[in-house]
Short mmCIF file of C-alpha atoms in Angstrom, two decimals:
data_model
loop_
_atom_site.label_atom_id
_atom_site.label_comp_id
_atom_site.label_asym_id
_atom_site.label_seq_id
_atom_site.Cartn_x
_atom_site.Cartn_y
_atom_site.Cartn_z
CA UNK V 1 100.14 69.01 -18.33
CA UNK V 2 103.33 67.24 -17.40
CA UNK V 3 104.06 63.68 -18.43
CA UNK V 4 103.39 62.59 -14.84
CA UNK V 5 100.02 64.23 -14.46
CA UNK V 6 98.93 63.01 -17.89
CA UNK V 7 99.90 59.47 -17.01
CA UNK V 8 98.24 59.75 -13.59
CA UNK V 9 94.98 60.96 -15.09
CA UNK V 10 95.09 58.14 -17.61
CA UNK V 11 95.82 55.65 -14.84
CA UNK V 12 92.92 56.91 -12.73
CA UNK V 13 90.43 57.06 -15.59
CA UNK V 14 91.32 54.11 -17.75
CA UNK V 15 93.05 51.60 -15.54
CA UNK V 16 91.60 52.03 -12.08
CA UNK V 17 88.20 50.57 -13.01
CA UNK V 18 89.92 47.49 -14.40
CA UNK V 19 92.11 47.06 -11.32
CA UNK V 20 89.14 47.73 -9.04
CA UNK V 21 87.05 45.12 -10.85
CA UNK V 22 89.68 42.48 -10.24
CA UNK V 23 90.22 43.41 -6.61
CA UNK V 24 86.50 43.70 -5.85
CA UNK V 25 85.99 40.02 -6.58
CA UNK V 26 88.50 39.17 -3.86
CA UNK V 27 88.09 41.90 -1.27
CA UNK V 28 84.63 43.34 -1.77
CA UNK V 29 83.86 46.68 -3.42
CA UNK V 30 84.34 48.86 -0.37
CA UNK V 31 87.81 47.69 0.53
CA UNK V 32 88.89 47.47 -3.11
CA UNK V 33 87.83 51.07 -3.71
CA UNK V 34 89.71 52.36 -0.67
CA UNK V 35 92.79 50.39 -1.67
CA UNK V 36 92.78 51.74 -5.24
CA UNK V 37 92.40 55.29 -3.93
CA UNK V 38 95.34 54.80 -1.58
CA UNK V 39 97.44 53.45 -4.41
CA UNK V 40 96.54 56.40 -6.65
CA UNK V 41 97.63 58.77 -3.90
CA UNK V 42 100.92 56.90 -3.68
CA UNK V 43 101.31 57.31 -7.42
CA UNK V 44 101.60 61.07 -6.82
CA UNK V 45 105.05 60.32 -5.37
CA UNK V 46 106.36 58.73 -8.56
CA UNK V 47 109.71 59.99 -9.66
CA UNK V 48 109.64 57.85 -12.77
CA UNK V 49 106.61 56.38 -14.52
CA UNK V 50 106.71 52.58 -14.04
CA UNK V 51 106.99 50.36 -17.12
CA UNK V 52 103.52 49.04 -16.58
CA UNK V 53 101.44 51.52 -14.57
CA UNK V 54 98.39 49.22 -14.48
CA UNK V 55 100.36 46.34 -13.00
CA UNK V 56 101.96 48.77 -10.55
CA UNK V 57 98.53 50.04 -9.51
CA UNK V 58 97.23 46.51 -9.12
CA UNK V 59 100.12 45.36 -6.97
CA UNK V 60 100.14 48.39 -4.71
CA UNK V 61 96.35 48.42 -4.29
CA UNK V 62 96.28 44.71 -3.57
CA UNK V 63 99.01 45.11 -0.95
CA UNK V 64 97.10 47.98 0.67
CA UNK V 65 93.97 45.83 0.80
CA UNK V 66 95.87 42.98 2.43
CA UNK V 67 97.50 45.40 4.89
CA UNK V 68 94.10 46.62 5.93
CA UNK V 69 92.73 43.14 6.43
CA UNK V 70 95.78 42.23 8.51
CA UNK V 71 95.49 45.34 10.63
CA UNK V 72 91.82 44.73 11.13
CA UNK V 73 92.34 41.08 12.00
CA UNK V 74 95.05 42.03 14.49
CA UNK V 75 92.82 44.64 16.08
CA UNK V 76 90.07 42.11 16.35
CA UNK V 77 92.35 39.59 17.98
CA UNK V 78 93.46 42.22 20.45
CA UNK V 79 89.92 43.04 21.32
CA UNK V 80 88.93 39.38 21.25
CA UNK V 81 86.09 40.62 19.15
CA UNK V 82 83.82 38.15 17.45
CA UNK V 83 82.49 40.70 14.98
CA UNK V 84 82.37 39.36 11.49
CA UNK V 85 84.04 41.54 8.97
CA UNK V 86 82.72 42.96 5.79
CA UNK V 87 84.83 41.11 3.33
CA UNK V 88 87.18 38.26 2.97
CA UNK V 89 89.34 37.66 6.01
CA UNK V 90 92.17 35.40 4.86
CA UNK V 91 94.72 37.59 3.11
CA UNK V 92 97.36 34.88 2.63
CA UNK V 93 95.01 33.06 0.28
CA UNK V 94 95.51 35.83 -2.27
CA UNK V 95 99.24 35.96 -2.28
CA UNK V 96 99.59 32.64 -4.04
CA UNK V 97 98.37 33.91 -7.39
CA UNK V 98 100.34 37.12 -7.26
CA UNK V 99 102.24 36.84 -10.53
CA UNK V 100 99.32 35.41 -12.40
CA UNK V 101 97.14 38.37 -11.49
CA UNK V 102 99.74 40.93 -12.41
CA UNK V 103 99.88 39.30 -15.83
CA UNK V 104 96.12 39.27 -15.98
CA UNK V 105 95.91 43.00 -15.47
CA UNK V 106 97.82 43.75 -18.66
CA UNK V 107 95.56 41.45 -20.64
CA UNK V 108 92.42 43.50 -21.10
CA UNK V 109 90.45 40.73 -22.76
CA UNK V 110 90.59 38.52 -19.72
CA UNK V 111 89.51 41.27 -17.34
CA UNK V 112 86.32 41.89 -19.30
CA UNK V 113 84.09 39.66 -17.29
CA UNK V 114 85.11 41.24 -13.97
CA UNK V 115 84.62 44.72 -15.32
CA UNK V 116 81.18 43.91 -16.69
CA UNK V 117 80.22 42.57 -13.28
CA UNK V 118 81.40 45.77 -11.67
CA UNK V 119 79.44 47.88 -14.16
CA UNK V 120 76.30 45.86 -13.54
CA UNK V 121 76.78 46.03 -9.78
CA UNK V 122 76.81 49.82 -10.01
CA UNK V 123 73.37 49.88 -11.62
CA UNK V 124 71.73 47.27 -9.41
CA UNK V 125 68.05 48.16 -9.02
CA UNK V 126 68.42 48.03 -5.23
CA UNK V 127 70.36 51.32 -5.48
CA UNK V 128 68.80 54.69 -6.20
CA UNK V 129 69.37 56.23 -9.63
CA UNK V 130 71.55 58.97 -8.12
CA UNK V 131 73.65 56.33 -6.40
CA UNK V 132 73.89 54.31 -9.61
CA UNK V 133 75.23 57.29 -11.55
CA UNK V 134 77.70 58.24 -8.83
CA UNK V 135 78.97 54.69 -8.37
CA UNK V 136 79.38 54.09 -12.10
CA UNK V 137 81.46 57.23 -12.55
CA UNK V 138 83.44 56.55 -9.40
CA UNK V 139 84.14 52.83 -9.59
CA UNK V 140 84.08 52.14 -13.32
CA UNK V 141 85.03 55.55 -14.65
CA UNK V 142 87.67 56.23 -12.02
CA UNK V 143 86.50 59.80 -11.38
CA UNK V 144 87.18 61.33 -8.00
CA UNK V 145 84.35 62.28 -5.69
CA UNK V 146 85.29 65.93 -6.20
CA UNK V 147 85.08 65.61 -9.99
CA UNK V 148 81.67 63.94 -9.87
CA UNK V 149 80.39 66.56 -7.43
CA UNK V 150 81.60 69.34 -9.72
CA UNK V 151 80.00 67.67 -12.72
CA UNK V 152 76.60 67.59 -11.06
CA UNK V 153 77.01 70.92 -9.30
CA UNK V 154 76.59 69.27 -5.91
CA UNK V 155 78.55 69.81 -2.71
CA UNK V 156 81.37 67.31 -2.49
CA UNK V 157 80.14 66.15 0.92
CA UNK V 158 76.74 65.23 -0.56
CA UNK V 159 78.37 63.17 -3.26
CA UNK V 160 80.76 61.49 -0.84
CA UNK V 161 77.86 60.64 1.45
CA UNK V 162 75.91 59.17 -1.48
CA UNK V 163 78.80 56.95 -2.47
CA UNK V 164 79.47 55.81 1.09
CA UNK V 165 75.81 54.92 1.55
CA UNK V 166 75.69 53.01 -1.71
CA UNK V 167 78.81 51.04 -0.86
CA UNK V 168 77.40 50.30 2.58
CA UNK V 169 74.19 49.03 1.08
CA UNK V 170 76.09 46.81 -1.34
CA UNK V 171 77.87 45.29 1.63
CA UNK V 172 75.06 45.08 4.18
CA UNK V 173 72.24 44.02 1.89
CA UNK V 174 74.44 41.43 0.21
CA UNK V 175 74.25 42.78 -3.34
CA UNK V 176 76.39 40.33 -5.28
CA UNK V 177 79.16 41.03 -7.75
CA UNK V 178 77.88 38.45 -10.17
CA UNK V 179 76.41 38.37 -13.63
CA UNK V 180 72.64 38.45 -13.07
CA UNK V 181 70.31 35.92 -14.65
CA UNK V 182 68.36 38.82 -16.16
CA UNK V 183 71.43 40.20 -17.91
CA UNK V 184 69.45 42.02 -20.62
CA UNK V 185 67.43 43.92 -18.01
CA UNK V 186 70.53 45.07 -16.19
CA UNK V 187 72.36 46.08 -19.34
CA UNK V 188 69.24 48.14 -20.14
CA UNK V 189 69.57 49.83 -16.75
CA UNK V 190 73.25 50.50 -17.29
CA UNK V 191 72.57 52.02 -20.70
CA UNK V 192 69.97 54.34 -19.23
CA UNK V 193 72.46 55.45 -16.57
CA UNK V 194 75.02 56.21 -19.27
CA UNK V 195 72.39 58.02 -21.34
CA UNK V 196 71.38 60.06 -18.30
CA UNK V 197 75.00 60.97 -17.65
CA UNK V 198 75.52 61.92 -21.29
CA UNK V 199 72.42 64.12 -21.29
CA UNK V 200 73.51 65.79 -18.11
CA UNK V 201 76.71 66.69 -19.94
CA UNK V 202 74.76 67.92 -22.98
CA UNK V 203 72.60 70.20 -20.83
CA UNK V 204 75.58 71.36 -18.81
CA UNK V 205 77.07 72.75 -21.99
CA UNK V 206 73.94 74.80 -22.46
CA UNK V 207 74.60 76.12 -18.97
CA UNK V 208 77.88 77.41 -20.30
CA UNK V 209 79.83 76.10 -17.36
CA UNK V 210 83.18 75.17 -18.84
CA UNK V 211 84.71 74.19 -15.53
CA UNK V 212 82.74 70.98 -15.28
CA UNK V 213 84.40 67.79 -16.38
CA UNK V 214 83.19 66.55 -19.70
CA UNK V 215 80.40 64.16 -18.80
CA UNK V 216 79.57 63.65 -22.47
CA UNK V 217 83.03 62.32 -23.16
CA UNK V 218 83.00 60.21 -19.99
CA UNK V 219 79.63 58.67 -20.83
CA UNK V 220 80.79 57.93 -24.38
CA UNK V 221 83.96 56.29 -23.10
CA UNK V 222 81.99 54.12 -20.68
CA UNK V 223 79.45 53.19 -23.37
CA UNK V 224 82.31 52.08 -25.62
CA UNK V 225 83.65 50.07 -22.68
CA UNK V 226 80.26 48.44 -22.13
CA UNK V 227 80.15 47.52 -25.80
CA UNK V 228 83.60 45.95 -25.52
CA UNK V 229 82.55 43.84 -22.54
CA UNK V 230 79.10 43.02 -23.87
CA UNK V 231 79.58 43.13 -27.64
CA UNK V 232 77.19 42.89 -30.59
CA UNK V 233 74.35 44.45 -28.60
CA UNK V 234 72.44 46.60 -31.10
CA UNK V 235 70.99 48.98 -28.51
CA UNK V 236 74.37 49.62 -26.92
CA UNK V 237 75.70 50.27 -30.42
CA UNK V 238 72.73 52.60 -30.94
CA UNK V 239 73.53 54.55 -27.78
CA UNK V 240 77.20 54.82 -28.68
CA UNK V 241 76.35 56.05 -32.19
CA UNK V 242 73.93 58.61 -30.74
CA UNK V 243 76.63 59.88 -28.39
CA UNK V 244 79.20 60.09 -31.18
CA UNK V 245 76.87 62.05 -33.52
CA UNK V 246 75.88 64.42 -30.74
CA UNK V 247 79.46 65.00 -29.64
CA UNK V 248 80.49 65.62 -33.23
CA UNK V 249 78.41 68.82 -33.21
CA UNK V 250 79.74 70.12 -29.90
CA UNK V 251 82.06 72.79 -31.26
CA UNK V 252 79.35 74.27 -33.46
CA UNK V 253 76.53 74.26 -30.89
CA UNK V 254 77.70 77.39 -29.14
CA UNK V 255 79.22 80.64 -30.20
CA UNK V 256 80.55 82.73 -27.31
CA UNK V 257 78.31 80.83 -24.88
CA UNK V 258 75.14 81.32 -26.93
CA UNK V 259 73.09 78.51 -28.47
CA UNK V 260 73.46 78.19 -32.22
CA UNK V 261 70.45 76.48 -33.83
CA UNK V 262 71.10 73.48 -36.02
CA UNK V 263 70.21 75.42 -39.15
CA UNK V 264 72.73 78.14 -38.34
CA UNK V 265 75.59 75.88 -37.25
CA UNK V 266 78.87 76.08 -39.11
CA UNK V 267 78.99 72.51 -40.38
CA UNK V 268 82.67 72.73 -41.19
CA UNK V 269 83.17 72.68 -37.42
CA UNK V 270 81.46 69.32 -37.03
CA UNK V 271 83.90 66.54 -36.21
CA UNK V 272 83.87 64.33 -39.29
CA UNK V 273 85.85 61.54 -37.71
CA UNK V 274 83.29 61.20 -34.89
CA UNK V 275 80.49 61.21 -37.49
CA UNK V 276 82.30 58.49 -39.44
CA UNK V 277 82.68 56.42 -36.26
CA UNK V 278 79.00 56.94 -35.51
CA UNK V 279 78.04 55.79 -39.01
CA UNK V 280 80.18 52.68 -38.63
CA UNK V 281 78.69 51.75 -35.24
CA UNK V 282 75.13 52.44 -36.40
CA UNK V 283 75.61 50.32 -39.54
CA UNK V 284 76.78 47.45 -37.34
CA UNK V 285 73.67 47.88 -35.16
CA UNK V 286 71.34 47.98 -38.17
CA UNK V 287 72.86 44.78 -39.54
CA UNK V 288 71.51 42.93 -36.51
CA UNK V 289 67.90 43.65 -37.44
CA UNK V 290 66.70 44.38 -33.93
CA UNK V 291 65.66 48.03 -33.96
CA UNK V 292 65.19 49.78 -30.63
CA UNK V 293 64.78 53.28 -29.20
CA UNK V 294 68.49 54.13 -29.00
CA UNK V 295 69.10 52.99 -32.55
CA UNK V 296 66.18 55.10 -33.79
CA UNK V 297 67.42 58.18 -31.95
CA UNK V 298 70.87 57.54 -33.37
CA UNK V 299 69.35 57.25 -36.85
CA UNK V 300 67.74 60.68 -36.41
CA UNK V 301 71.07 62.10 -35.26
CA UNK V 302 72.69 60.46 -38.29
CA UNK V 303 70.26 62.24 -40.65
CA UNK V 304 71.43 65.55 -39.23
CA UNK V 305 75.09 64.66 -38.97
CA UNK V 306 75.32 63.42 -42.54
CA UNK V 307 73.59 66.41 -44.13
CA UNK V 308 76.25 68.68 -45.62
CA UNK V 309 73.88 71.65 -45.64
CA UNK V 310 70.82 72.25 -43.52
CA UNK V 311 68.76 72.16 -46.74
CA UNK V 312 70.00 68.61 -47.41
CA UNK V 313 68.36 67.27 -44.23
CA UNK V 314 66.13 64.30 -45.00
CA UNK V 315 63.09 65.46 -43.03
CA UNK V 316 60.68 62.82 -44.30
CA UNK V 317 63.11 60.14 -43.09
CA UNK V 318 63.26 61.89 -39.71
CA UNK V 319 59.45 61.99 -39.58
CA UNK V 320 59.24 58.26 -40.15
CA UNK V 321 61.96 57.55 -37.58
CA UNK V 322 60.15 59.64 -34.95
CA UNK V 323 56.88 57.88 -35.78
CA UNK V 324 58.51 54.51 -35.13
CA UNK V 325 60.11 55.83 -31.98
CA UNK V 326 56.79 57.16 -30.78
CA UNK V 327 55.06 53.83 -31.30
CA UNK V 328 57.89 52.06 -29.45
CA UNK V 329 58.25 54.44 -26.50
CA UNK V 330 55.40 56.96 -26.54
CA UNK V 331 56.30 60.25 -24.88
CA UNK V 332 55.09 63.83 -25.29
CA UNK V 333 58.69 64.96 -25.80
CA UNK V 334 59.02 62.68 -28.82
CA UNK V 335 55.70 64.04 -30.08
CA UNK V 336 57.12 67.58 -29.96
CA UNK V 337 60.16 66.44 -31.94
CA UNK V 338 57.86 64.72 -34.41
CA UNK V 339 55.87 67.93 -34.83
CA UNK V 340 59.08 69.84 -35.56
CA UNK V 341 60.06 67.30 -38.20
CA UNK V 342 56.58 67.37 -39.76
CA UNK V 343 56.80 71.17 -39.81
CA UNK V 344 60.05 70.89 -41.76
CA UNK V 345 58.86 68.16 -44.11
CA UNK V 346 55.31 69.36 -44.82
CA UNK V 347 55.28 73.01 -43.80
CA UNK V 348 54.59 74.90 -40.56
CA UNK V 349 50.82 74.47 -40.74
CA UNK V 350 51.16 70.66 -40.72
CA UNK V 351 53.59 70.98 -37.80
CA UNK V 352 51.10 73.08 -35.83
CA UNK V 353 48.36 70.51 -36.44
CA UNK V 354 50.65 67.79 -35.08
CA UNK V 355 51.51 69.98 -32.10
CA UNK V 356 47.82 70.57 -31.35
CA UNK V 357 47.37 66.85 -30.81
CA UNK V 358 49.78 66.79 -27.90
CA UNK V 359 48.12 67.12 -24.53
CA UNK V 360 49.50 67.99 -21.11
CA UNK V 361 52.65 69.81 -22.12
CA UNK V 362 51.66 73.28 -20.94
CA UNK V 363 54.58 73.33 -18.52
CA UNK V 364 57.25 72.28 -21.00
CA UNK V 365 59.22 75.20 -22.43
CA UNK V 366 60.25 73.34 -25.60
CA UNK V 367 56.58 72.81 -26.44
CA UNK V 368 56.04 76.57 -26.40
CA UNK V 369 59.25 77.47 -28.17
CA UNK V 370 58.43 74.91 -30.88
CA UNK V 371 54.94 76.38 -31.24
CA UNK V 372 56.45 79.86 -31.41
CA UNK V 373 58.92 78.92 -34.15
CA UNK V 374 56.23 77.19 -36.22
CA UNK V 375 53.87 80.16 -35.86
CA UNK V 376 56.69 82.47 -36.85
CA UNK V 377 57.33 80.49 -40.00
CA UNK V 378 53.60 80.43 -40.71
CA UNK V 379 53.69 84.24 -40.58
CA UNK V 380 51.48 84.48 -37.48
CA UNK V 381 53.85 86.84 -35.75
CA UNK V 382 51.69 87.97 -32.81
CA UNK V 383 50.76 84.45 -31.73
CA UNK V 384 54.42 83.48 -32.15
CA UNK V 385 55.48 86.24 -29.76
CA UNK V 386 53.01 85.01 -27.14
CA UNK V 387 54.15 81.39 -27.41
CA UNK V 388 57.82 82.37 -27.20
CA UNK V 389 56.97 84.49 -24.16
CA UNK V 390 55.46 81.47 -22.43
CA UNK V 391 58.53 79.44 -23.31
CA UNK V 392 60.73 82.19 -21.86
CA UNK V 393 58.77 82.16 -18.60
CA UNK V 394 59.27 78.39 -18.28
CA UNK V 395 62.92 78.08 -19.32
CA UNK V 396 65.22 77.62 -16.36
CA UNK V 397 68.58 77.68 -18.05
CA UNK V 398 70.15 81.17 -18.53
CA UNK V 399 71.58 80.31 -21.95
CA UNK V 400 68.17 79.18 -23.14
CA UNK V 401 66.56 82.26 -21.60
CA UNK V 402 68.91 84.53 -23.53
CA UNK V 403 68.24 82.57 -26.70
CA UNK V 404 64.47 82.97 -26.26
CA UNK V 405 64.88 86.68 -25.56
CA UNK V 406 66.56 87.03 -28.94
CA UNK V 407 63.79 85.07 -30.65
CA UNK V 408 61.13 87.22 -28.98
CA UNK V 409 62.93 90.34 -30.18
CA UNK V 410 63.15 88.82 -33.66
CA UNK V 411 59.37 88.12 -33.65
CA UNK V 412 58.63 91.66 -32.46
CA UNK V 413 60.80 93.04 -35.26
CA UNK V 414 58.63 91.29 -37.86
CA UNK V 415 55.38 92.80 -36.65
CA UNK K 1 72.97 35.08 4.45
CA UNK K 2 69.50 35.37 5.93
CA UNK K 3 66.84 37.78 4.76
CA UNK K 4 63.48 38.62 6.21
CA UNK K 5 60.84 38.96 3.54
CA UNK K 6 57.88 41.08 4.65
CA UNK K 7 54.61 40.90 2.77
CA UNK K 8 52.50 44.05 2.69
CA UNK K 9 49.15 44.19 1.03
CA UNK K 10 45.64 45.44 1.18
CA UNK K 11 43.52 43.24 3.41
CA UNK K 12 40.81 41.30 1.73
CA UNK K 13 38.54 38.57 3.05
CA UNK K 14 40.36 35.27 2.81
CA UNK K 15 38.53 31.97 2.65
CA UNK K 16 38.83 29.86 5.81
CA UNK K 17 39.56 26.11 5.76
CA UNK K 18 35.85 25.35 5.77
CA UNK K 19 34.96 27.73 2.96
CA UNK K 20 34.63 26.73 -0.66
CA UNK K 21 37.62 27.82 -2.71
CA UNK K 22 40.06 27.41 0.17
CA UNK K 23 42.13 24.79 -1.61
CA UNK K 24 42.37 26.90 -4.74
CA UNK K 25 43.33 29.93 -2.65
CA UNK K 26 46.07 28.07 -0.82
CA UNK K 27 47.44 26.16 -3.80
CA UNK K 28 49.91 28.81 -5.05
CA UNK K 29 51.19 29.40 -1.51
CA UNK K 30 51.74 25.70 -1.01
CA UNK K 31 53.48 25.53 -4.37
CA UNK K 32 55.73 28.43 -3.40
CA UNK K 33 56.66 26.80 -0.07
CA UNK K 34 57.42 23.55 -1.79
CA UNK K 35 59.48 25.13 -4.54
CA UNK K 36 61.66 27.05 -2.07
CA UNK K 37 61.61 24.59 0.81
CA UNK K 38 65.39 24.40 0.84
CA UNK K 39 65.90 28.08 1.64
CA UNK K 40 62.85 28.89 3.79
CA UNK K 41 63.93 29.00 7.43
CA UNK K 42 60.60 30.19 8.79
CA UNK K 43 57.47 31.89 7.61
CA UNK K 44 53.89 32.53 8.47
CA UNK K 45 50.82 34.56 7.78
CA UNK K 46 49.60 37.03 10.37
CA UNK K 47 45.99 37.24 11.53
CA UNK K 48 44.17 40.31 10.15
CA UNK K 49 45.35 43.71 11.36
CA UNK K 50 42.03 44.12 13.20
CA UNK K 51 43.45 41.67 15.75
CA UNK K 52 46.56 43.76 16.35
CA UNK K 53 47.30 45.66 19.51
CA UNK K 54 50.01 48.28 19.52
CA UNK K 55 52.07 49.64 22.37
CA UNK K 56 52.96 53.23 21.68
CA UNK K 57 55.96 54.53 23.56
CA UNK K 58 56.93 58.19 23.60
CA UNK K 59 59.06 57.99 26.71
CA UNK K 60 60.00 55.43 29.29
CA UNK K 61 57.13 54.50 31.56
CA UNK K 62 54.59 56.23 29.37
CA UNK K 63 53.26 53.38 27.34
CA UNK K 64 49.81 53.59 25.89
CA UNK K 65 48.20 50.52 24.53
CA UNK K 66 46.02 51.11 21.52
CA UNK K 67 43.95 49.16 19.11
CA UNK K 68 45.10 48.29 15.64
CA UNK K 69 48.28 48.73 13.67
CA UNK K 70 50.42 51.75 14.34
CA UNK K 71 49.82 53.74 11.18
CA UNK K 72 46.77 54.32 9.05
CA UNK K 73 47.79 52.73 5.80
CA UNK K 74 46.04 50.73 3.17
CA UNK K 75 48.82 48.20 2.97
CA UNK K 76 49.44 46.24 6.13
CA UNK K 77 51.97 43.61 7.11
CA UNK K 78 50.25 40.34 6.35
CA UNK K 79 52.96 37.75 6.66
CA UNK K 80 56.66 37.05 6.48
CA UNK K 81 59.34 34.58 5.52
CA UNK K 82 62.88 34.18 6.68
CA UNK K 83 65.03 32.73 3.95
CA UNK K 84 68.66 31.70 3.81
CA UNK K 85 70.31 32.39 0.45
CA UNK K 86 73.77 33.46 -0.78
CA UNK K 87 72.98 37.08 -1.68
CA UNK K 88 70.38 39.74 -2.43
CA UNK K 89 69.83 38.63 -6.03
CA UNK K 90 68.99 35.13 -4.83
CA UNK K 91 66.69 36.58 -2.15
CA UNK K 92 64.90 38.73 -4.73
CA UNK K 93 64.47 35.75 -7.02
CA UNK K 94 62.73 33.82 -4.22
CA UNK K 95 60.66 36.84 -3.16
CA UNK K 96 59.49 37.42 -6.73
CA UNK K 97 57.89 33.98 -6.69
CA UNK K 98 55.64 34.85 -3.74
CA UNK K 99 52.05 34.63 -4.98
CA UNK K 100 50.92 37.86 -3.30
CA UNK K 101 48.23 39.20 -5.67
CA UNK K 102 49.08 42.88 -5.13
CA UNK K 103 51.05 44.99 -2.68
CA UNK K 104 54.73 45.15 -1.83
CA UNK K 105 57.35 42.76 -0.65
CA UNK K 106 60.20 44.12 1.41
CA UNK K 107 63.44 42.19 1.53
CA UNK K 108 65.84 43.00 4.38
CA UNK K 109 68.96 41.25 5.49
CA UNK K 110 69.32 39.93 9.01
CA UNK K 111 72.70 41.21 10.11
CA UNK K 112 75.32 38.53 10.33
CA UNK K 113 75.36 37.10 13.85
CA UNK K 114 71.66 37.79 14.35
CA UNK K 115 70.58 35.13 11.89
CA UNK K 116 68.10 32.52 13.08
#
């Protein structure tokens, strides 16, 4: 990558959300977004990188927004139209504070409030979940429509349409760019959007598609940003820690596109600095004494991440963490994880008993693969083969299918 | 900005002004109207859907007039408000206070220029 393209990517990812947040307050989201995009396109013509790219982006985008309003106002005058426009209509009112705003843009602390508003706008409950994810990545994360489409394996036109519709709804339904009275509720929603995005990235890796942008890294970056704007929130800290621990294992999770189970992973390839960051963030969360689901999941991930060898894993701690998680947010998926942990702590037979208590998971491939692995360890090879076969029939992801094929062959070999 | 707030619910027998329990039934609605007096532009309850008559139009000049509401649904439009508030969040805050016992409340903006 050249210096220019590196700087442009950084500008688009890290600064455009900040600039957009400031402009959206004045011009509305729709116009602000268009203006920032125009400015980024102009940045392609740089012959030298400006001293302060963020301030440059702000100034150019703001000028483009004002140009548009002027052109629109002129067109309206010509047509003697009485149509009321989508956003603010008095551009000269914004030129007065020019210098002040350019200074503001370099001072990240003072932009915080605007950026938090923008993040919360993107996950307004009046928008569909798909639209929330797309808008967050687009407006806050500064990803292009093409990048988001590639990340979710969707046609670019579909994604573009989704974003246009969402922006139109924000405008026409009057969704405000303000801090809601139920701030906690909306931060919850935003966290779940970031979690969803992160998981999408996690699963995408299992798909072995290296061409997709790294959604895990994007989600982690945005979670860190949320924590900066809305600090000392233990659940946001929990989510960030969970993301850091999970990312730390990325390089060891696959070997030539095949899944490597936790017990077989080369732990020297785990990223110790990410694990250390995760530990730090999770300790901060724990000090606040308000446990929640993300913190508990992060604590489980911490048990794995901090075990030097697979044999060092503190399974009884993991069992108790999953029990607490299950009482907080009951779900059959958590029950399966609990059964795995019980199987490790107290032996495969205890794990199978726990698994038997879970109802209505016949269609979930991880239920069957878990059953298969426990049966295998219990020495019941034939039953294990059957369970793994059912898991194989249900698994949709080719990497997982290949993994299950190998396990089935392994079970057959032990007959 | 004006929003129309549409109240959908299952129909149930409501007490009339002469019936016992009418005051108690109306009290939360009166309290709602009073609390949001400043933003309520208009509002009313509709008579039961059994009183509705629907004109069905498939093409010009081919109207058929039929009994009842258009679609067979459990939830029917039972009433509405028009409110004037700064934005959707404010509209939702008002709509959440509506004492509808069960059902759904749809909040839709009146496009600028078409406001009452």
